[in-house]
Amino acid sequence: MKRILVTGGAGFIGSNFIHYVLNNCEDVELLVNLDLLTYAGNLENLLSVQDDKRYVFVHGDIRDSKLVNEIFDKYKFDTVVHFAAESHVDRSIVEPEIFLTTNIVGSQTLLDAAKRHWNVDPDNKYSREYLPGVKYLQVSTDEVYGALGKTGMFTESTPISPNSPYSASKASADLVVRAYYQTYGMPVNITRCSNNYGPYQFPEKLIPLMLNNAQHNKPLPIYGDGMQIRDWLHVSDHCSAILTVLKKGRNGEVYNIGGNNERANIEIVRLILNELGKDESLISYVKDRPGHDRRYAIDNAKITTELGWSPAYTFQRGMHETLEWYLNNPGWVERVVSGDYLDYYSKMYSKA
Ligand code: NAD
Ligand code: DAU
């Protein structure tokens, strides 16, 4: 793992992953971040690495096959970590099309370029031989498994049963990745992670949204009864799990990643109010999300026993650090909420 293509590196998890890799992986010579800078991409997340000689930013679309092939030619990647996606369930409910093109066609475009550059005989459809050490990792989600009732957990063999346009698009992409392994023998892995939290998360997602509203004494909109359950994982534990899979994952395998940390939404919201010393009267129960999955819970036995990974953060420490980060970085949140962060790219790069 010397020359990495990270897609979607200006988003929440991608930017945390770039920091994590550049701080922890001495073997990495080059890390290229391909990002379209949609509303969710924010180069401010990467200010502290922009002068790192190993880091290159490419502004572009994963669906642009010409561009993707050009950067494979130019940078000779041995590893792809594919984060870029439309990631917000609520947006997928009102605007599904872009979820299908970005999340499915985008993944297939990357897979095709990787196959063309990594297969030793790419014009031979029977060739299953690849350059040594190459790997394509698809960052997927527990939402592909659908919803759980009060008991049970998602294992890697739980049937795919997505319920939102977002999760359907992620599940479809997973199946395309699987097909590239089965048909062409591509060295791939799929990771399916539970809900992440931590710095640089776009304030449309539960934790930063509730935190920002509470700070400004605005109502905290809880969907339905607030008893839906998510399995929360600190983003840096997600990053360490991805690195573990890149190093030790068996080709063609799926690995679930979760924190053994189930919480009801209302519990999270109360914790935020409590930490901020705000009154529970700010809680506002609103109409439920259509098709809202009731409960997610990851069984992470495969990655812990086979690959030796386990989460380092307790929820208490992770939430404490996360809330502190947002409170200490009010400018970051303000620029995102006001839309000013969108000017950052043009200001930084207009003279380039
Ligand atoms: P995000 O929305 O914060 O970031 C997505 C990034 O992708 C942005 O920088 C955006 O500009 C970029 N992007 C979007 N379309 C693009 C395109 N066509 N070409 C190039 N770049 C494009 O997302 P996130 O929360 O960081 O999630 C990253 C990945 O992890 C996604 O694939 C998501 O499905 C998966 N995931 C997220 C979570 C979570 O809790 N956030 C959990 C499990 C899996
Ligand atoms: O499980 C992994 C998934 O987690 C990722 O694949 C997605 O990319 C990521 O967005 C996240 O999806 P969720 O839908 O679980 O996250 P979100 O933060 O949107 O919502 C978390 C829970 O909080 C969910 O049950 C809906 C609820 N919610 C959310 C918002 C934004 C509310 O009650 N009110 C809100 O305003």
CSV table of C-alpha atoms and ligand atoms in Angstrom, one decimal:
chain,number,residue,atom,x,y,z
A,1,MET,CA,0.0,0.0,0.0
A,2,LYS,CA,2.2,2.8,-1.3
A,3,ARG,CA,0.1,4.7,-3.8
A,4,ILE,CA,-3.5,5.2,-2.7
A,5,LEU,CA,-6.5,6.7,-4.5
A,6,VAL,CA,-9.0,7.9,-2.0
A,7,THR,CA,-12.3,9.0,-3.5
A,8,GLY,CA,-14.6,11.4,-1.6
A,9,GLY,CA,-11.7,12.5,0.6
A,10,ALA,CA,-13.2,16.0,1.2
A,11,GLY,CA,-16.2,14.5,3.0
A,12,PHE,CA,-16.6,13.4,6.6
A,13,ILE,CA,-15.1,9.9,6.8
A,14,GLY,CA,-12.8,10.4,3.8
A,15,SER,CA,-11.1,13.5,5.3
A,16,ASN,CA,-10.7,11.7,8.6
A,17,PHE,CA,-9.2,8.8,6.7
A,18,ILE,CA,-6.7,11.0,4.9
A,19,HIS,CA,-5.5,12.5,8.2
A,20,TYR,CA,-5.3,9.1,9.7
A,21,VAL,CA,-3.2,7.6,6.9
A,22,LEU,CA,-0.8,10.5,6.5
A,23,ASN,CA,-0.3,10.5,10.3
A,24,ASN,CA,0.1,6.8,10.8
A,25,CYS,CA,1.3,5.0,7.6
A,26,GLU,CA,5.0,5.4,6.9
A,27,ASP,CA,4.8,3.2,3.8
A,28,VAL,CA,2.5,5.5,1.9
A,29,GLU,CA,4.3,7.5,-0.8
A,30,LEU,CA,1.3,9.2,-2.4
A,31,LEU,CA,-2.3,9.8,-1.6
A,32,VAL,CA,-4.5,11.2,-4.3
A,33,ASN,CA,-7.9,12.6,-3.2
A,34,LEU,CA,-10.5,12.6,-6.1
A,35,ASP,CA,-13.5,14.6,-5.0
A,36,LEU,CA,-16.2,16.4,-6.9
A,37,LEU,CA,-16.8,18.8,-4.0
A,38,THR,CA,-20.6,18.4,-3.9
A,39,TYR,CA,-22.4,20.2,-1.1
A,40,ALA,CA,-20.8,17.5,1.2
A,41,GLY,CA,-17.2,18.1,0.2
A,42,ASN,CA,-15.3,20.6,2.1
A,43,LEU,CA,-11.5,21.2,1.5
A,44,GLU,CA,-11.3,23.1,4.8
A,45,ASN,CA,-11.3,19.6,6.4
A,46,LEU,CA,-7.9,19.1,4.8
A,47,LEU,CA,-6.2,22.4,5.4
A,48,SER,CA,-3.5,20.8,7.6
A,49,VAL,CA,-2.4,18.3,4.9
A,50,GLN,CA,-2.6,20.4,1.8
A,51,ASP,CA,1.1,21.1,1.9
A,52,ASP,CA,2.1,17.5,2.6
A,53,LYS,CA,4.2,16.4,-0.3
A,54,ARG,CA,2.5,13.0,-0.4
A,55,TYR,CA,-0.9,14.5,-0.8
A,56,VAL,CA,-2.6,15.5,-4.2
A,57,PHE,CA,-6.1,16.8,-4.7
A,58,VAL,CA,-7.9,16.2,-7.9
A,59,HIS,CA,-11.2,18.0,-8.4
A,60,GLY,CA,-13.4,15.6,-10.4
A,61,ASP,CA,-16.2,13.1,-10.8
A,62,ILE,CA,-15.9,9.4,-10.1
A,63,ARG,CA,-18.3,8.9,-13.0
A,64,ASP,CA,-15.9,10.6,-15.4
A,65,SER,CA,-14.2,7.5,-16.9
A,66,LYS,CA,-11.7,9.6,-19.0
A,67,LEU,CA,-10.5,11.4,-15.9
A,68,VAL,CA,-10.4,8.3,-13.7
A,69,ASN,CA,-8.3,6.5,-16.3
A,70,GLU,CA,-6.0,9.5,-16.7
A,71,ILE,CA,-5.2,9.6,-13.0
A,72,PHE,CA,-4.6,5.8,-12.9
A,73,ASP,CA,-2.1,6.3,-15.8
A,74,LYS,CA,-0.4,9.2,-14.1
A,75,TYR,CA,-0.2,8.1,-10.5
A,76,LYS,CA,0.1,4.3,-10.8
A,77,PHE,CA,-2.1,3.5,-7.8
A,78,ASP,CA,-1.8,0.2,-6.0
A,79,THR,CA,-4.8,0.8,-3.7
A,80,VAL,CA,-8.3,2.3,-4.1
A,81,VAL,CA,-10.4,3.3,-1.1
A,82,HIS,CA,-13.7,4.3,-2.4
A,83,PHE,CA,-15.7,6.6,-0.1
A,84,ALA,CA,-17.3,9.0,-2.6
A,85,ALA,CA,-21.0,8.8,-2.5
A,86,GLU,CA,-24.3,10.6,-1.9
A,87,SER,CA,-24.6,9.6,1.7
A,88,HIS,CA,-27.7,11.1,3.3
A,89,VAL,CA,-30.8,9.0,3.5
A,90,ASP,CA,-33.2,12.0,3.8
A,91,ARG,CA,-31.9,13.5,0.5
A,92,SER,CA,-32.2,10.1,-1.2
A,93,ILE,CA,-35.9,10.1,-0.4
A,94,VAL,CA,-36.5,13.4,-2.2
A,95,GLU,CA,-33.9,13.0,-5.0
A,96,PRO,CA,-33.1,9.4,-5.7
A,97,GLU,CA,-31.6,9.7,-9.1
A,98,ILE,CA,-28.2,11.1,-8.2
A,99,PHE,CA,-27.8,8.4,-5.6
A,100,LEU,CA,-28.1,5.7,-8.3
A,101,THR,CA,-25.7,7.4,-10.7
A,102,THR,CA,-23.0,8.4,-8.2
A,103,ASN,CA,-23.1,5.4,-6.0
A,104,ILE,CA,-23.6,2.6,-8.6
A,105,VAL,CA,-22.2,4.0,-11.9
A,106,GLY,CA,-19.4,5.8,-10.0
A,107,SER,CA,-18.3,2.5,-8.3
A,108,GLN,CA,-18.4,0.6,-11.6
A,109,THR,CA,-16.3,3.3,-13.3
A,110,LEU,CA,-13.6,3.0,-10.7
A,111,LEU,CA,-13.7,-0.8,-10.8
A,112,ASP,CA,-13.3,-0.7,-14.5
A,113,ALA,CA,-10.3,1.6,-14.4
A,114,ALA,CA,-8.7,-0.5,-11.6
A,115,LYS,CA,-9.2,-3.7,-13.7
A,116,ARG,CA,-7.7,-2.1,-16.8
A,117,HIS,CA,-4.6,-0.9,-15.0
A,118,TRP,CA,-4.1,-3.8,-12.6
A,119,ASN,CA,-4.9,-6.9,-14.7
A,120,VAL,CA,-1.8,-8.2,-16.3
A,121,ASP,CA,-3.7,-9.0,-19.6
A,122,PRO,CA,-6.6,-6.6,-19.5
A,123,ASP,CA,-7.8,-7.3,-23.1
A,124,ASN,CA,-8.2,-11.0,-22.3
A,125,LYS,CA,-11.6,-11.6,-20.6
A,126,TYR,CA,-10.3,-14.8,-19.1
A,127,SER,CA,-7.3,-13.3,-17.3
A,128,ARG,CA,-7.6,-13.4,-13.6
A,129,GLU,CA,-4.0,-12.3,-12.9
A,130,TYR,CA,-3.3,-9.0,-11.2
A,131,LEU,CA,-0.3,-7.0,-10.3
A,132,PRO,CA,1.0,-8.0,-6.9
A,133,GLY,CA,-0.3,-6.1,-3.8
A,134,VAL,CA,-3.2,-4.2,-5.5
A,135,LYS,CA,-6.5,-3.9,-3.8
A,136,TYR,CA,-9.9,-2.1,-4.3
A,137,LEU,CA,-11.8,-1.4,-1.1
A,138,GLN,CA,-15.5,-0.5,-1.3
A,139,VAL,CA,-16.7,1.5,1.7
A,140,SER,CA,-20.2,0.3,2.3
A,141,THR,CA,-22.8,0.5,5.0
A,142,ASP,CA,-24.8,-1.7,7.4
A,143,GLU,CA,-27.9,-0.1,5.9
A,144,VAL,CA,-27.7,-2.6,3.0
A,145,TYR,CA,-29.0,-5.3,5.3
A,146,GLY,CA,-32.3,-3.4,6.0
A,147,ALA,CA,-33.8,-3.2,9.5
A,148,LEU,CA,-33.7,-5.4,12.6
A,149,GLY,CA,-36.4,-6.0,15.1
A,150,LYS,CA,-35.7,-5.9,18.8
A,151,THR,CA,-33.2,-8.8,18.7
A,152,GLY,CA,-30.5,-10.1,16.3
A,153,MET,CA,-27.5,-8.6,14.6
A,154,PHE,CA,-26.3,-8.2,11.1
A,155,THR,CA,-23.6,-10.7,10.1
A,156,GLU,CA,-21.9,-10.8,6.7
A,157,SER,CA,-24.3,-13.5,5.6
A,158,THR,CA,-27.4,-11.6,6.5
A,159,PRO,CA,-29.4,-11.2,3.2
A,160,ILE,CA,-29.2,-7.8,1.5
A,161,SER,CA,-32.5,-6.0,2.0
A,162,PRO,CA,-32.2,-2.3,1.6
A,163,ASN,CA,-35.2,0.0,2.4
A,164,SER,CA,-34.2,3.5,1.2
A,165,PRO,CA,-33.0,4.7,-2.2
A,166,TYR,CA,-29.6,5.4,-0.5
A,167,SER,CA,-29.2,1.9,0.9
A,168,ALA,CA,-30.5,0.4,-2.3
A,169,SER,CA,-27.8,2.2,-4.3
A,170,LYS,CA,-25.1,1.1,-1.8
A,171,ALA,CA,-26.4,-2.5,-2.0
A,172,SER,CA,-26.4,-2.4,-5.8
A,173,ALA,CA,-22.8,-1.1,-5.8
A,174,ASP,CA,-21.8,-3.9,-3.4
A,175,LEU,CA,-23.2,-6.4,-5.9
A,176,VAL,CA,-21.2,-4.9,-8.7
A,177,VAL,CA,-18.0,-5.2,-6.6
A,178,ARG,CA,-18.9,-8.8,-5.9
A,179,ALA,CA,-19.4,-9.4,-9.7
A,180,TYR,CA,-15.9,-8.0,-10.4
A,181,TYR,CA,-14.5,-10.5,-7.9
A,182,GLN,CA,-16.5,-13.5,-9.2
A,183,THR,CA,-16.1,-12.7,-13.0
A,184,TYR,CA,-12.7,-11.1,-13.2
A,185,GLY,CA,-11.0,-12.3,-10.0
A,186,MET,CA,-10.4,-8.6,-9.0
A,187,PRO,CA,-8.7,-8.3,-5.5
A,188,VAL,CA,-11.5,-6.5,-3.7
A,189,ASN,CA,-13.0,-6.1,-0.2
A,190,ILE,CA,-16.3,-4.6,0.9
A,191,THR,CA,-16.6,-3.1,4.4
A,192,ARG,CA,-20.0,-2.5,5.9
A,193,CYS,CA,-19.9,0.0,8.7
A,194,SER,CA,-22.4,1.3,11.2
A,195,ASN,CA,-23.1,4.9,12.0
A,196,ASN,CA,-20.0,7.0,12.4
A,197,TYR,CA,-19.6,10.1,14.5
A,198,GLY,CA,-16.6,12.5,15.0
A,199,PRO,CA,-15.1,15.7,13.7
A,200,TYR,CA,-16.0,17.2,10.2
A,201,GLN,CA,-19.4,15.5,9.9
A,202,PHE,CA,-21.8,17.5,7.8
A,203,PRO,CA,-24.5,19.0,10.1
A,204,GLU,CA,-27.4,17.3,8.2
A,205,LYS,CA,-26.6,14.1,10.2
A,206,LEU,CA,-28.1,13.5,13.6
A,207,ILE,CA,-25.2,14.4,16.0
A,208,PRO,CA,-23.9,17.6,14.5
A,209,LEU,CA,-27.4,18.7,13.5
A,210,MET,CA,-28.8,18.3,17.0
A,211,LEU,CA,-25.7,19.9,18.6
A,212,ASN,CA,-25.9,22.9,16.3
A,213,ASN,CA,-29.6,23.4,16.9
A,214,ALA,CA,-29.2,23.0,20.7
A,215,GLN,CA,-26.4,25.6,20.7
A,216,HIS,CA,-28.7,28.1,19.0
A,217,ASN,CA,-31.7,27.2,21.1
A,218,LYS,CA,-33.5,25.9,18.0
A,219,PRO,CA,-35.9,22.9,18.1
A,220,LEU,CA,-34.3,19.4,17.9
A,221,PRO,CA,-36.4,17.5,15.3
A,222,ILE,CA,-36.8,13.8,16.4
A,223,TYR,CA,-38.3,11.6,13.8
A,224,GLY,CA,-41.3,9.5,15.0
A,225,ASP,CA,-40.9,8.3,18.6
A,226,GLY,CA,-37.1,8.6,18.7
A,227,MET,CA,-36.7,5.0,19.7
A,228,GLN,CA,-34.9,3.9,16.5
A,229,ILE,CA,-31.5,2.4,17.3
A,230,ARG,CA,-28.2,2.9,15.6
A,231,ASP,CA,-24.8,1.3,16.4
A,232,TRP,CA,-22.4,4.2,16.8
A,233,LEU,CA,-18.7,4.0,16.0
A,234,HIS,CA,-16.1,6.8,16.3
A,235,VAL,CA,-14.8,7.7,12.8
A,236,SER,CA,-11.1,7.0,13.8
A,237,ASP,CA,-12.1,3.4,14.6
A,238,HIS,CA,-13.7,3.1,11.2
A,239,CYS,CA,-10.3,4.4,9.7
A,240,SER,CA,-8.3,1.8,11.6
A,241,ALA,CA,-10.7,-0.9,10.6
A,242,ILE,CA,-10.3,0.0,6.9
A,243,LEU,CA,-6.5,-0.1,7.2
A,244,THR,CA,-6.7,-3.5,8.8
A,245,VAL,CA,-8.8,-4.8,6.0
A,246,LEU,CA,-6.5,-3.3,3.4
A,247,LYS,CA,-3.5,-5.0,5.1
A,248,LYS,CA,-5.0,-8.4,6.1
A,249,GLY,CA,-8.4,-8.8,4.4
A,250,ARG,CA,-8.9,-11.9,2.3
A,251,ASN,CA,-9.8,-11.1,-1.4
A,252,GLY,CA,-13.5,-11.1,-2.2
A,253,GLU,CA,-14.5,-11.0,1.5
A,254,VAL,CA,-17.0,-8.7,3.1
A,255,TYR,CA,-16.2,-7.3,6.6
A,256,ASN,CA,-18.7,-5.8,9.0
A,257,ILE,CA,-17.4,-2.9,11.2
A,258,GLY,CA,-19.3,-1.8,14.3
A,259,GLY,CA,-18.7,-0.5,17.8
A,260,ASN,CA,-21.0,-2.8,19.9
A,261,ASN,CA,-22.6,0.4,20.9
A,262,GLU,CA,-26.4,0.5,20.3
A,263,ARG,CA,-28.2,3.7,21.3
A,264,ALA,CA,-31.7,5.0,20.7
A,265,ASN,CA,-31.8,8.4,18.9
A,266,ILE,CA,-33.6,10.0,21.9
A,267,GLU,CA,-30.8,8.9,24.2
A,268,ILE,CA,-28.2,10.6,22.0
A,269,VAL,CA,-30.2,13.8,21.9
A,270,ARG,CA,-30.7,13.9,25.6
A,271,LEU,CA,-26.9,13.3,26.1
A,272,ILE,CA,-26.2,16.3,23.8
A,273,LEU,CA,-28.7,18.5,25.7
A,274,ASN,CA,-27.2,17.4,29.0
A,275,GLU,CA,-23.6,18.1,27.9
A,276,LEU,CA,-24.6,21.6,26.8
A,277,GLY,CA,-26.7,22.3,29.8
A,278,LYS,CA,-29.8,22.9,27.7
A,279,ASP,CA,-33.4,22.1,28.5
A,280,GLU,CA,-35.3,19.1,27.1
A,281,SER,CA,-38.1,21.4,26.1
A,282,LEU,CA,-36.1,22.0,22.9
A,283,ILE,CA,-37.0,18.4,21.8
A,284,SER,CA,-39.6,18.5,19.0
A,285,TYR,CA,-41.1,15.2,17.8
A,286,VAL,CA,-41.8,15.5,14.0
A,287,LYS,CA,-43.3,13.2,11.4
A,288,ASP,CA,-41.2,10.0,10.9
A,289,ARG,CA,-38.8,9.5,8.0
A,290,PRO,CA,-40.6,7.3,5.3
A,291,GLY,CA,-39.3,3.7,5.4
A,292,HIS,CA,-37.4,4.5,8.6
A,293,ASP,CA,-35.2,1.5,9.6
A,294,ARG,CA,-36.0,0.7,13.2
A,295,ARG,CA,-32.8,-0.8,14.4
A,296,TYR,CA,-29.3,-1.6,13.2
A,297,ALA,CA,-26.7,-3.7,15.1
A,298,ILE,CA,-23.4,-5.0,13.7
A,299,ASP,CA,-22.0,-8.4,14.6
A,300,ASN,CA,-18.3,-7.6,14.2
A,301,ALA,CA,-17.0,-11.1,15.2
A,302,LYS,CA,-15.5,-11.7,11.7
A,303,ILE,CA,-13.2,-8.7,11.7
A,304,THR,CA,-12.2,-9.0,15.3
A,305,THR,CA,-11.4,-12.7,15.3
A,306,GLU,CA,-10.0,-13.1,11.7
A,307,LEU,CA,-8.2,-9.8,11.4
A,308,GLY,CA,-7.6,-8.8,15.1
A,309,TRP,CA,-9.3,-5.4,14.8
A,310,SER,CA,-11.3,-3.9,17.7
A,311,PRO,CA,-12.6,-0.3,18.3
A,312,ALA,CA,-10.4,1.8,20.6
A,313,TYR,CA,-13.0,4.4,21.6
A,314,THR,CA,-15.6,4.0,24.3
A,315,PHE,CA,-18.8,5.9,23.5
A,316,GLN,CA,-18.2,8.2,26.5
A,317,ARG,CA,-14.8,9.3,25.4
A,318,GLY,CA,-15.8,9.5,21.7
A,319,MET,CA,-18.8,11.7,22.4
A,320,HIS,CA,-16.9,13.9,24.8
A,321,GLU,CA,-14.1,14.5,22.3
A,322,THR,CA,-16.6,15.0,19.5
A,323,LEU,CA,-18.8,17.6,21.3
A,324,GLU,CA,-15.6,19.3,22.4
A,325,TRP,CA,-14.4,19.5,18.7
A,326,TYR,CA,-17.6,21.1,17.5
A,327,LEU,CA,-17.7,23.5,20.4
A,328,ASN,CA,-14.0,24.5,19.8
A,329,ASN,CA,-14.6,24.9,16.0
A,330,PRO,CA,-17.7,27.1,15.7
A,331,GLY,CA,-16.2,28.7,12.6
A,332,TRP,CA,-16.2,25.4,10.7
A,333,VAL,CA,-19.9,24.7,11.5
A,334,GLU,CA,-20.9,28.3,10.7
A,335,ARG,CA,-19.2,28.3,7.3
A,336,VAL,CA,-20.9,25.0,6.5
A,337,VAL,CA,-24.3,26.1,7.6
A,338,SER,CA,-24.0,29.5,5.9
A,339,GLY,CA,-22.7,27.9,2.7
A,340,ASP,CA,-19.4,30.0,2.8
A,341,TYR,CA,-17.4,26.8,2.7
A,342,LEU,CA,-18.4,26.4,-1.0
A,343,ASP,CA,-16.3,29.5,-1.8
A,344,TYR,CA,-13.2,27.9,-0.4
A,345,TYR,CA,-12.3,26.0,-3.5
A,346,SER,CA,-12.6,29.0,-5.9
A,347,LYS,CA,-10.7,31.2,-3.5
A,348,MET,CA,-7.9,28.7,-3.0
A,349,TYR,CA,-7.6,27.4,-6.5
A,350,SER,CA,-8.8,30.2,-8.9
A,351,LYS,CA,-5.2,31.4,-9.5
A,352,ALA,CA,-3.8,27.8,-9.8
B,1,NAD,P1,-20.1,12.6,2.9
B,1,NAD,O1,-21.4,12.8,2.3
B,1,NAD,O2,-19.6,13.4,4.1
B,1,NAD,O3,-18.9,12.7,1.9
B,1,NAD,C1,-19.1,12.3,0.5
B,1,NAD,C2,-17.9,12.8,-0.3
B,1,NAD,O4,-18.0,12.3,-1.6
B,1,NAD,C3,-18.0,14.4,-0.4
B,1,NAD,O5,-16.7,14.9,-0.2
B,1,NAD,C4,-18.4,14.6,-1.9
B,1,NAD,O6,-18.0,15.8,-2.4
B,1,NAD,C5,-17.9,13.4,-2.6
B,1,NAD,N1,-18.6,13.0,-3.8
B,1,NAD,C6,-19.9,12.9,-4.0
B,1,NAD,N2,-20.2,12.6,-5.2
B,1,NAD,C7,-19.0,12.5,-5.9
B,1,NAD,C8,-18.6,12.2,-7.2
B,1,NAD,N3,-19.6,11.9,-8.2
B,1,NAD,N4,-17.3,12.1,-7.5
B,1,NAD,C9,-16.4,12.4,-6.6
B,1,NAD,N5,-16.7,12.8,-5.3
B,1,NAD,C10,-18.0,12.8,-5.0
B,1,NAD,O7,-20.1,11.0,3.2
B,1,NAD,P2,-19.5,10.2,4.5
B,1,NAD,O8,-20.4,10.3,5.6
B,1,NAD,O9,-18.1,10.7,4.7
B,1,NAD,O10,-19.5,8.7,3.9
B,1,NAD,C11,-18.4,8.2,3.1
B,1,NAD,C12,-18.7,6.8,2.7
B,1,NAD,O11,-18.9,6.0,3.8
B,1,NAD,C13,-20.0,6.7,1.8
B,1,NAD,O12,-19.7,5.8,0.8
B,1,NAD,C14,-21.0,6.2,2.8
B,1,NAD,O13,-22.0,5.4,2.1
B,1,NAD,C15,-20.2,5.3,3.7
B,1,NAD,N6,-20.6,5.2,5.1
B,1,NAD,C16,-20.9,6.2,5.9
B,1,NAD,C17,-21.3,6.1,7.2
B,1,NAD,C18,-21.6,7.3,8.1
B,1,NAD,O14,-22.0,7.1,9.2
B,1,NAD,N7,-21.4,8.5,7.6
B,1,NAD,C19,-21.4,4.8,7.7
B,1,NAD,C20,-21.1,3.7,6.9
B,1,NAD,C21,-20.7,3.9,5.6
B,2,DAU,O1,-25.7,3.1,9.3
B,2,DAU,C1,-24.8,3.8,8.5
B,2,DAU,C2,-25.4,5.0,7.9
B,2,DAU,O2,-25.5,6.0,8.9
B,2,DAU,C3,-24.6,5.5,6.7
B,2,DAU,O3,-24.6,4.6,5.6
B,2,DAU,C4,-25.2,6.8,6.2
B,2,DAU,O4,-24.4,7.4,5.1
B,2,DAU,C5,-25.3,7.8,7.3
B,2,DAU,O5,-25.9,9.0,6.9
B,2,DAU,C6,-26.1,7.2,8.5
B,2,DAU,O6,-27.5,7.0,8.1
B,2,DAU,P1,-28.6,7.3,9.2
B,2,DAU,O7,-29.9,7.6,8.4
B,2,DAU,O8,-28.7,6.3,10.3
B,2,DAU,O9,-28.0,8.7,9.8
B,2,DAU,P2,-28.7,10.1,10.2
B,2,DAU,O10,-27.7,10.9,10.9
B,2,DAU,O11,-29.4,10.7,9.0
B,2,DAU,O12,-29.9,9.6,11.2
B,2,DAU,C7,-29.6,8.9,12.4
B,2,DAU,C8,-30.9,8.6,13.1
B,2,DAU,O13,-31.4,9.8,13.6
B,2,DAU,C9,-31.9,8.0,12.2
B,2,DAU,O14,-32.7,7.0,12.9
B,2,DAU,C10,-32.8,9.2,11.8
B,2,DAU,C11,-32.7,10.0,13.0
B,2,DAU,N1,-32.9,11.5,12.8
B,2,DAU,C12,-32.0,12.0,11.9
B,2,DAU,C13,-32.1,13.4,11.6
B,2,DAU,C14,-31.1,14.0,10.6
B,2,DAU,C15,-33.8,12.2,13.5
B,2,DAU,O15,-34.6,11.7,14.3
B,2,DAU,N2,-33.9,13.6,13.2
B,2,DAU,C16,-33.1,14.2,12.3
B,2,DAU,O16,-33.2,15.4,12.1
